[in-house]
Coordinates of C-alpha atoms and ligand atoms in Angstrom, one line a residue:
M1 CA -7.0 5.1 -22.5
L2 CA -3.2 5.1 -22.5
K3 CA -2.8 8.7 -23.7
G4 CA -0.6 10.6 -21.3
K5 CA -0.1 7.7 -18.9
H6 CA 3.3 7.2 -17.4
I7 CA 4.5 3.6 -17.7
I8 CA 7.6 2.2 -16.1
L9 CA 8.7 -0.8 -18.2
G10 CA 11.0 -3.2 -16.3
I11 CA 13.1 -5.5 -18.5
T12 CA 15.0 -8.5 -17.2
G13 CA 17.4 -11.0 -18.7
S14 CA 15.3 -13.2 -20.9
I15 CA 15.3 -14.1 -24.5
A16 CA 11.9 -12.5 -24.7
A17 CA 13.5 -9.1 -24.0
Y18 CA 13.3 -8.3 -27.7
K19 CA 9.5 -8.2 -27.3
A20 CA 9.9 -5.3 -25.0
A21 CA 10.8 -3.2 -28.0
Y22 CA 7.4 -3.9 -29.5
I23 CA 5.7 -3.2 -26.2
I24 CA 7.4 0.3 -26.1
R25 CA 6.5 1.0 -29.6
G26 CA 2.8 0.0 -29.0
L27 CA 2.6 2.0 -25.8
V28 CA 4.2 5.1 -27.3
K29 CA 1.9 4.8 -30.4
K30 CA -1.1 5.0 -28.0
G31 CA 0.2 8.1 -26.4
A32 CA 1.9 6.7 -23.2
E33 CA 5.2 7.9 -21.9
V34 CA 7.5 5.0 -21.2
Q35 CA 10.5 4.9 -18.9
V36 CA 12.6 1.8 -19.2
V37 CA 14.4 0.3 -16.2
I38 CA 16.5 -2.7 -17.1
T39 CA 18.5 -5.2 -15.0
P40 CA 22.2 -5.7 -15.8
S41 CA 21.4 -9.1 -17.4
G42 CA 18.5 -7.6 -19.4
K43 CA 21.2 -5.5 -21.2
E44 CA 22.8 -8.8 -22.4
F45 CA 19.6 -9.4 -24.4
I46 CA 18.7 -6.0 -25.7
T47 CA 20.7 -2.8 -25.9
P48 CA 19.7 0.4 -24.1
I49 CA 20.3 2.3 -27.3
T50 CA 17.4 0.5 -29.0
L51 CA 15.2 1.0 -25.9
S52 CA 16.0 4.7 -25.5
A53 CA 15.5 5.4 -29.2
L54 CA 12.0 3.8 -29.0
S55 CA 11.0 5.3 -25.7
S56 CA 12.6 8.7 -26.4
N57 CA 13.9 8.5 -22.8
P58 CA 17.3 7.6 -21.3
V59 CA 17.3 4.0 -20.1
I60 CA 17.9 3.5 -16.4
S61 CA 19.9 0.5 -15.1
D62 CA 22.3 1.7 -12.4
F63 CA 21.7 3.6 -9.1
F64 CA 24.2 6.2 -10.3
S65 CA 25.1 7.6 -13.7
N66 CA 28.7 6.5 -14.4
R67 CA 29.2 9.7 -16.4
D68 CA 28.5 12.3 -13.7
G69 CA 27.6 10.4 -10.6
T70 CA 24.0 11.7 -10.6
W71 CA 21.6 9.6 -8.5
H72 CA 18.8 7.9 -10.3
S73 CA 15.9 8.2 -7.9
H74 CA 13.8 5.0 -7.8
V75 CA 11.5 6.9 -5.4
D76 CA 10.7 9.7 -7.8
L77 CA 10.3 7.1 -10.6
G78 CA 7.9 5.1 -8.4
L79 CA 5.8 8.2 -7.7
W80 CA 5.8 9.3 -11.4
A81 CA 4.3 6.1 -12.7
D82 CA 0.6 5.4 -13.4
A83 CA 1.6 1.8 -13.9
M84 CA 4.7 -0.4 -13.8
L85 CA 5.0 -3.4 -16.2
V86 CA 7.7 -5.9 -15.8
A87 CA 8.0 -7.7 -19.1
P88 CA 9.8 -10.0 -19.5
A89 CA 9.9 -11.0 -15.9
T90 CA 12.4 -13.9 -15.2
A91 CA 12.0 -16.3 -12.3
S92 CA 14.9 -14.6 -10.6
T93 CA 13.3 -11.1 -10.7
I94 CA 9.9 -12.5 -9.7
G95 CA 11.7 -14.1 -6.7
K96 CA 13.4 -10.8 -5.8
M97 CA 10.2 -8.8 -6.1
A98 CA 8.3 -11.4 -4.0
N99 CA 10.9 -11.3 -1.2
G100 CA 12.1 -7.7 -1.3
I101 CA 15.7 -8.4 -2.5
A102 CA 16.4 -4.9 -3.7
D103 CA 19.8 -5.4 -5.3
N104 CA 19.1 -3.6 -8.6
M105 CA 17.3 -0.5 -9.9
L106 CA 14.3 -2.5 -11.1
V107 CA 13.5 -4.1 -7.8
T108 CA 14.1 -0.9 -5.8
T109 CA 11.8 0.9 -8.2
Y110 CA 9.2 -1.8 -7.8
L111 CA 9.4 -1.5 -4.0
S112 CA 9.0 2.3 -4.3
C113 CA 6.1 2.1 -6.8
K114 CA 2.7 3.2 -5.5
A115 CA 1.0 2.5 -8.9
P116 CA -0.4 -0.8 -10.0
V117 CA 2.1 -3.4 -11.1
F118 CA 1.8 -5.9 -13.9
V119 CA 4.1 -8.8 -14.3
A120 CA 4.6 -10.8 -17.5
P121 CA 6.6 -13.9 -16.7
A122 CA 8.9 -15.5 -19.3
M123 CA 10.8 -18.7 -18.6
D124 CA 11.2 -22.4 -19.3
L125 CA 8.2 -24.5 -18.6
D126 CA 9.7 -26.4 -15.7
M127 CA 11.0 -23.2 -14.1
F128 CA 7.5 -21.7 -14.4
A129 CA 5.8 -24.8 -13.0
H130 CA 8.3 -25.1 -10.1
P131 CA 6.6 -24.6 -6.7
T132 CA 9.1 -21.8 -5.8
T133 CA 8.1 -19.8 -8.9
Q134 CA 4.4 -20.5 -8.3
Q135 CA 4.7 -19.5 -4.7
N136 CA 6.5 -16.3 -5.6
L137 CA 3.8 -15.4 -8.2
E138 CA 1.1 -16.1 -5.6
R139 CA 2.9 -13.8 -3.2
L140 CA 2.9 -11.0 -5.9
R141 CA -0.8 -11.6 -6.5
S142 CA -1.4 -11.3 -2.7
F143 CA 0.3 -7.9 -2.9
G144 CA -2.3 -6.9 -5.5
N145 CA 0.1 -7.2 -8.5
Q146 CA -1.5 -8.5 -11.7
I147 CA 0.2 -11.5 -13.3
I148 CA -0.1 -11.6 -17.1
E149 CA -0.1 -15.4 -17.6
P150 CA 2.5 -16.7 -20.0
A151 CA 1.3 -18.5 -23.1
T152 CA 1.9 -22.1 -24.1
G153 CA 4.2 -22.7 -27.1
E154 CA 7.8 -23.4 -28.1
L155 CA 10.3 -22.0 -25.7
A156 CA 13.9 -21.0 -26.0
S157 CA 14.9 -24.5 -24.9
H158 CA 12.9 -25.8 -27.9
L159 CA 10.7 -27.6 -25.4
V160 CA 7.0 -26.9 -25.7
G161 CA 5.0 -25.8 -22.7
K162 CA 3.7 -22.9 -20.6
G163 CA 6.3 -20.1 -20.1
R164 CA 6.4 -18.0 -23.3
M165 CA 5.8 -14.3 -22.4
E166 CA 2.4 -13.2 -23.6
E167 CA 2.5 -11.3 -27.0
P168 CA 3.1 -7.5 -26.8
D169 CA -0.3 -6.5 -28.2
K170 CA -2.1 -8.7 -25.6
I171 CA 0.0 -7.2 -22.8
I172 CA -0.8 -3.7 -24.0
A173 CA -4.5 -4.7 -24.1
V174 CA -4.3 -5.7 -20.4
L175 CA -3.0 -2.2 -19.5
E176 CA -5.7 -0.5 -21.7
D177 CA -8.3 -2.6 -20.1
F178 CA -7.0 -1.7 -16.6
F179 CA -7.1 2.1 -17.3
E180 CA -10.6 1.7 -18.9
R181 CA -11.8 -0.1 -15.8
G182 CA -10.6 2.7 -13.6
T183 CA -13.6 4.7 -14.8
L184 CA -16.2 2.0 -14.6
L185 CA -17.2 2.6 -11.0
K186 CA -15.7 6.1 -10.7
G187 CA -17.4 8.0 -7.9
R188 CA -19.4 5.0 -6.7
K189 CA -19.6 3.6 -3.2
V190 CA -19.8 -0.2 -2.8
L191 CA -20.4 -2.3 0.2
I192 CA -18.9 -5.8 0.1
T193 CA -19.2 -8.7 2.6
A194 CA -16.6 -11.4 2.7
G195 CA -15.4 -14.4 4.7
P196 CA -17.2 -16.6 7.1
T197 CA -19.0 -15.7 10.3
Y198 CA -18.2 -17.4 13.6
E199 CA -21.0 -18.2 16.0
K200 CA -19.9 -18.7 19.6
I201 CA -20.5 -22.0 21.4
D202 CA -18.4 -21.1 24.4
P203 CA -15.3 -19.0 24.9
V204 CA -13.1 -21.5 23.0
R205 CA -15.4 -22.9 20.3
F206 CA -17.5 -21.7 17.5
I207 CA -19.7 -22.7 14.5
G208 CA -18.0 -21.5 11.3
N209 CA -17.5 -22.5 7.7
Y210 CA -14.8 -22.9 5.1
S211 CA -14.9 -19.5 3.6
S212 CA -11.4 -18.0 3.2
G213 CA -12.5 -14.5 2.1
K214 CA -10.6 -14.8 -1.2
M215 CA -13.6 -14.2 -3.4
G216 CA -14.9 -11.2 -1.4
F217 CA -11.4 -9.6 -1.1
A218 CA -10.9 -10.0 -4.9
L219 CA -14.2 -8.2 -5.4
A220 CA -13.1 -5.4 -3.0
E221 CA -9.9 -5.0 -4.9
A222 CA -11.6 -5.1 -8.3
C223 CA -14.2 -2.5 -7.3
A224 CA -11.5 -0.2 -5.9
V225 CA -9.4 -0.6 -9.1
S226 CA -12.5 0.3 -11.0
G227 CA -12.7 3.6 -9.2
A228 CA -15.1 2.8 -6.3
E229 CA -14.8 3.6 -2.7
V230 CA -15.3 0.3 -0.9
A231 CA -16.4 -0.7 2.5
L232 CA -15.4 -4.3 3.1
V233 CA -17.2 -5.9 6.0
T234 CA -15.3 -9.2 6.6
G235 CA -15.6 -12.1 9.0
P236 CA -12.4 -13.6 10.5
V237 CA -9.9 -14.3 7.6
S238 CA -6.2 -14.1 7.3
L239 CA -6.1 -11.8 4.2
Q240 CA -4.9 -8.3 3.8
I241 CA -6.3 -5.5 1.7
H242 CA -4.0 -3.5 -0.7
H243 CA -6.0 -0.7 -2.3
P244 CA -6.1 2.6 -0.4
N245 CA -9.8 3.1 -1.3
I246 CA -10.9 0.0 0.7
R247 CA -12.1 0.6 4.2
R248 CA -12.1 -2.7 6.1
V249 CA -14.6 -3.4 8.9
D250 CA -13.8 -6.6 10.9
V251 CA -16.6 -8.5 12.4
E252 CA -17.0 -11.9 13.9
S253 CA -20.7 -13.0 14.0
A254 CA -23.6 -12.8 11.6
A255 CA -25.2 -10.3 14.0
E256 CA -22.2 -8.0 13.9
M257 CA -22.0 -8.3 10.1
H258 CA -25.7 -7.5 9.9
Q259 CA -25.3 -4.4 12.1
A260 CA -22.3 -3.1 10.1
C261 CA -24.2 -3.7 6.8
Q262 CA -27.3 -1.9 8.0
E263 CA -25.3 1.1 8.9
I264 CA -23.3 1.2 5.7
F265 CA -25.9 0.2 3.1
P266 CA -27.9 3.5 3.1
T267 CA -24.6 5.3 2.1
V268 CA -23.7 3.2 -0.9
D269 CA -24.7 2.8 -4.6
A270 CA -24.3 -1.0 -4.5
A271 CA -23.7 -4.0 -2.3
I272 CA -22.1 -7.3 -3.2
L273 CA -22.8 -9.9 -0.5
C274 CA -20.2 -12.6 -0.8
A275 CA -19.9 -13.6 2.8
A276 CA -20.8 -17.1 3.9
V277 CA -23.0 -16.1 6.7
A278 CA -24.0 -18.7 9.3
D279 CA -27.8 -19.2 9.1
Y280 CA -28.0 -20.3 12.8
R281 CA -26.4 -19.4 16.1
L282 CA -26.7 -20.6 19.6
D283 CA -29.5 -19.0 21.6
N284 CA -27.4 -19.0 24.7
P285 CA -23.6 -19.5 24.2
A286 CA -21.9 -20.8 27.4
K287 CA -20.0 -18.3 29.5
E288 CA -17.4 -20.9 30.5
K289 CA -15.8 -23.6 28.5
I290 CA -18.2 -26.6 28.2
K291 CA -16.6 -29.6 29.9
R292 CA -16.8 -33.0 28.3
E293 CA -19.5 -35.1 30.1
K294 CA -18.6 -38.7 30.9
S295 CA -21.5 -40.0 28.9
G296 CA -24.3 -38.8 26.7
D297 CA -24.6 -36.3 23.9
L298 CA -24.1 -32.6 23.9
L299 CA -27.2 -30.8 22.4
L300 CA -26.9 -27.3 21.1
H301 CA -30.0 -25.3 20.5
L302 CA -29.7 -23.1 17.4
I303 CA -31.9 -20.2 16.5
P304 CA -31.9 -18.4 13.1
N305 CA -29.6 -15.5 12.3
P306 CA -30.8 -12.5 10.4
D307 CA -30.7 -12.9 6.6
I308 CA -28.5 -9.8 5.8
A309 CA -29.2 -9.9 2.1
A310 CA -33.0 -10.2 2.6
S311 CA -33.0 -7.3 5.1
L312 CA -31.0 -5.0 2.7
G313 CA -33.3 -6.1 -0.1
K314 CA -36.3 -4.8 1.9
V315 CA -34.8 -1.3 2.3
K316 CA -33.1 -1.1 -1.1
K317 CA -33.8 2.1 -3.0
D318 CA -34.5 2.3 -6.8
N319 CA -31.1 3.7 -7.5
Q320 CA -29.2 1.0 -5.5
V321 CA -28.0 -2.3 -6.8
L322 CA -27.9 -5.4 -4.6
V323 CA -25.9 -8.5 -5.7
G324 CA -25.9 -11.8 -3.9
F325 CA -24.1 -15.1 -4.2
A326 CA -25.6 -18.6 -4.1
L327 CA -23.4 -21.5 -3.0
E328 CA -25.2 -24.6 -4.0
T329 CA -24.7 -28.4 -4.0
N330 CA -27.8 -29.4 -6.0
D331 CA -30.6 -28.0 -8.2
E332 CA -28.3 -25.0 -8.5
F333 CA -30.1 -22.7 -10.9
Q334 CA -33.5 -23.3 -9.3
H335 CA -32.2 -22.5 -5.8
A336 CA -30.2 -19.5 -7.0
A337 CA -33.3 -18.0 -8.8
E338 CA -35.4 -18.5 -5.7
K339 CA -32.8 -16.7 -3.6
M340 CA -32.6 -13.8 -6.0
E341 CA -36.4 -13.4 -5.8
R342 CA -36.7 -13.9 -2.1
K343 CA -33.8 -11.5 -1.2
N344 CA -34.8 -8.9 -3.9
L345 CA -31.4 -9.0 -5.6
D346 CA -30.6 -7.4 -9.0
F347 CA -28.5 -10.3 -9.9
I348 CA -27.0 -13.4 -8.2
V349 CA -23.7 -15.1 -8.7
L350 CA -24.0 -18.9 -8.6
N351 CA -21.1 -21.1 -7.6
S352 CA -21.6 -24.8 -7.1
L353 CA -19.5 -27.2 -4.9
R354 CA -20.1 -29.8 -7.6
D355 CA -17.6 -27.9 -9.9
T356 CA -14.0 -28.7 -9.3
G357 CA -12.0 -25.6 -8.4
A358 CA -15.1 -23.6 -7.5
G359 CA -16.3 -22.2 -4.2
F360 CA -14.5 -22.2 -0.9
R361 CA -10.8 -21.6 -0.3
C362 CA -9.3 -22.3 -3.8
N363 CA -7.9 -19.5 -5.9
T364 CA -10.3 -20.1 -8.7
N365 CA -14.1 -20.1 -9.2
K366 CA -16.6 -21.1 -11.8
V367 CA -19.7 -19.0 -11.7
S368 CA -22.9 -18.3 -13.6
I369 CA -24.6 -14.9 -13.3
L370 CA -28.4 -14.9 -13.2
M371 CA -30.2 -11.6 -13.9
K372 CA -33.6 -10.5 -12.6
N373 CA -34.9 -10.6 -16.2
G374 CA -34.0 -14.3 -16.6
E375 CA -30.8 -13.7 -18.6
R376 CA -28.0 -16.0 -17.7
T377 CA -24.3 -16.1 -18.4
D378 CA -22.1 -19.1 -17.7
Y379 CA -18.4 -18.4 -17.2
P380 CA -15.5 -20.9 -17.5
L381 CA -13.2 -21.7 -14.5
K382 CA -11.1 -18.5 -13.8
S383 CA -9.0 -17.0 -11.1
K384 CA -11.1 -15.3 -8.4
Q385 CA -9.6 -12.0 -9.6
E386 CA -10.9 -12.6 -13.1
V387 CA -14.3 -13.7 -11.7
A388 CA -14.4 -10.5 -9.6
D389 CA -13.7 -8.5 -12.8
D390 CA -16.6 -10.1 -14.6
I391 CA -18.9 -9.3 -11.7
V392 CA -17.7 -5.7 -11.5
K393 CA -18.3 -5.3 -15.3
Q394 CA -21.9 -6.5 -14.8
L395 CA -22.4 -4.2 -11.8
G396 CA -20.9 -1.2 -13.7
S397 CA -23.1 -1.7 -16.7
I398 CA -26.3 -1.7 -14.5
L399 CA -25.2 1.3 -12.5
N400 CA -24.1 3.3 -15.6
A401 CA -27.3 2.4 -17.5
R402 CA -29.3 4.1 -14.7
I403 CA -27.7 7.5 -15.1
Ligands
PMT1 O1 -14.4 -17.0 0.7 P1 -13.9 -18.0 -0.3 O2 -13.1 -19.2 0.3 O3 -13.2 -17.4 -1.5 O4 -15.2 -18.7 -0.9 C1 -16.1 -17.9 -1.7 C2 -17.6 -18.3 -1.3 C3 -17.9 -19.8 -1.7 C4 -17.9 -18.1 0.2 C5 -18.5 -17.3 -2.2 O5 -18.2 -17.5 -3.5 C6 -20.0 -17.6 -1.9 O6 -20.6 -18.4 -2.6 N1 -20.5 -16.8 -1.0 C7 -21.9 -17.0 -0.5 C8 -22.0 -18.2 0.4 C9 -23.4 -18.3 0.9 O7 -23.6 -18.2 2.1 O8 -24.3 -18.6 0.0 P2 -25.9 -18.9 0.4 O9 -26.4 -19.5 -0.8 O10 -26.0 -19.6 1.7 O11 -26.4 -17.4 0.6 C10 -27.1 -16.6 -0.4 C11 -26.8 -15.2 -0.2 O12 -27.4 -14.7 1.0 C12 -25.3 -14.8 -0.2 O13 -25.2 -13.6 -0.9 C13 -25.1 -14.6 1.3 O14 -24.0 -13.7 1.6 C14 -26.4 -14.1 1.8 N2 -26.7 -14.4 3.2 C15 -26.9 -15.7 3.6 C16 -27.3 -16.0 4.9 C17 -27.5 -15.0 5.8 N3 -27.9 -15.2 7.0 N4 -27.4 -13.7 5.4 C18 -27.0 -13.4 4.1 O15 -26.9 -12.3 3.7

């Protein structure tokens, strides 16, 4: 999977910089071409001579060559790359990347890079746990960068905790997995719904729910990274998409989401319905703001919304795959299985609000996948990106088995 791939390896000033030598050796052995970009403090930890000997390429650190004044083009480098890996990534470089502080060749290259970026942090446990570092990492994640979590163990300070850069073979496996995934949904079209729906009460109020869109957006990114062309129909959320192969369709109400899905579904190979769609709406939203009465209750008359999943399940063709979610609070597996049956889904992803860190708003989720044939896989608590990867793997294996 790495054969012929162009990898930029960014090295920063950490004791873990020696591991970069093993990363280069591993990547080159697997047929990748590696171009090292090192920060000035990175050179205090490992010499460019070692790195250039291992990569068979000159190591870039400065904007200009001191010898002949040639300009090192971070733009060309950014366009050349199939992936950029920053390993080890110090708290300082992570902060610069997250905030666009382009005062060295590594960060300018990062800002010019169109390829996927992987970041392997390495630092002391308290630095890693600090809210600033965590916020910066979260910001990088929100840009679509993949963070390769550090391991727990003895650190340079001799303290024991989370902050050790992941081992070179594991980092290389992440890159291999990424390039392998790029073929999983190649040439496929996928419809994804995300976020909440808002059902108008009057011009200033609505009925909504707690969905942030994070799970659906992670699915859209994961499908796109796996080679699919994605149509993402989303309710009102404050998230952004990153991958160029995602077309975003913004809607507000369940009726609008239903209409968009009905139009798009006949053109796709698969749909993943992750949106938290309101099951009811007002039959007659007020044209003007409803005024508070001096006494008495306000009664709203609600009528059912269309069930988008069930309506797509009715028109689903044999070569299409329909995936739903079930958000439950009790009798989870029974309710999920009933929904899968009723909506004619190929599989359903169950998440329960009884599990800490699962469901709405958080960055993690804990899911079980239930298949039509009764098979069931329970996953541990993971980031929503990782959960999305698991779902995409399942989808890819069904689609590819049908060829
Ligand atoms: O957005 P986040 O904050 O990241 O939270 C993620 C999530 C909790 C919203 C997500 O993981 C999730 O569970 N989404 C489905 C929520 C839901 O509405 O579940 P449900 O059990 O009520 O619906 C079952 C299925 O039918 C879902 O696929 C839903 O999209 C679909 N449905 C429901 C009602 C409706 N009128 N039309 C539908 O298509």
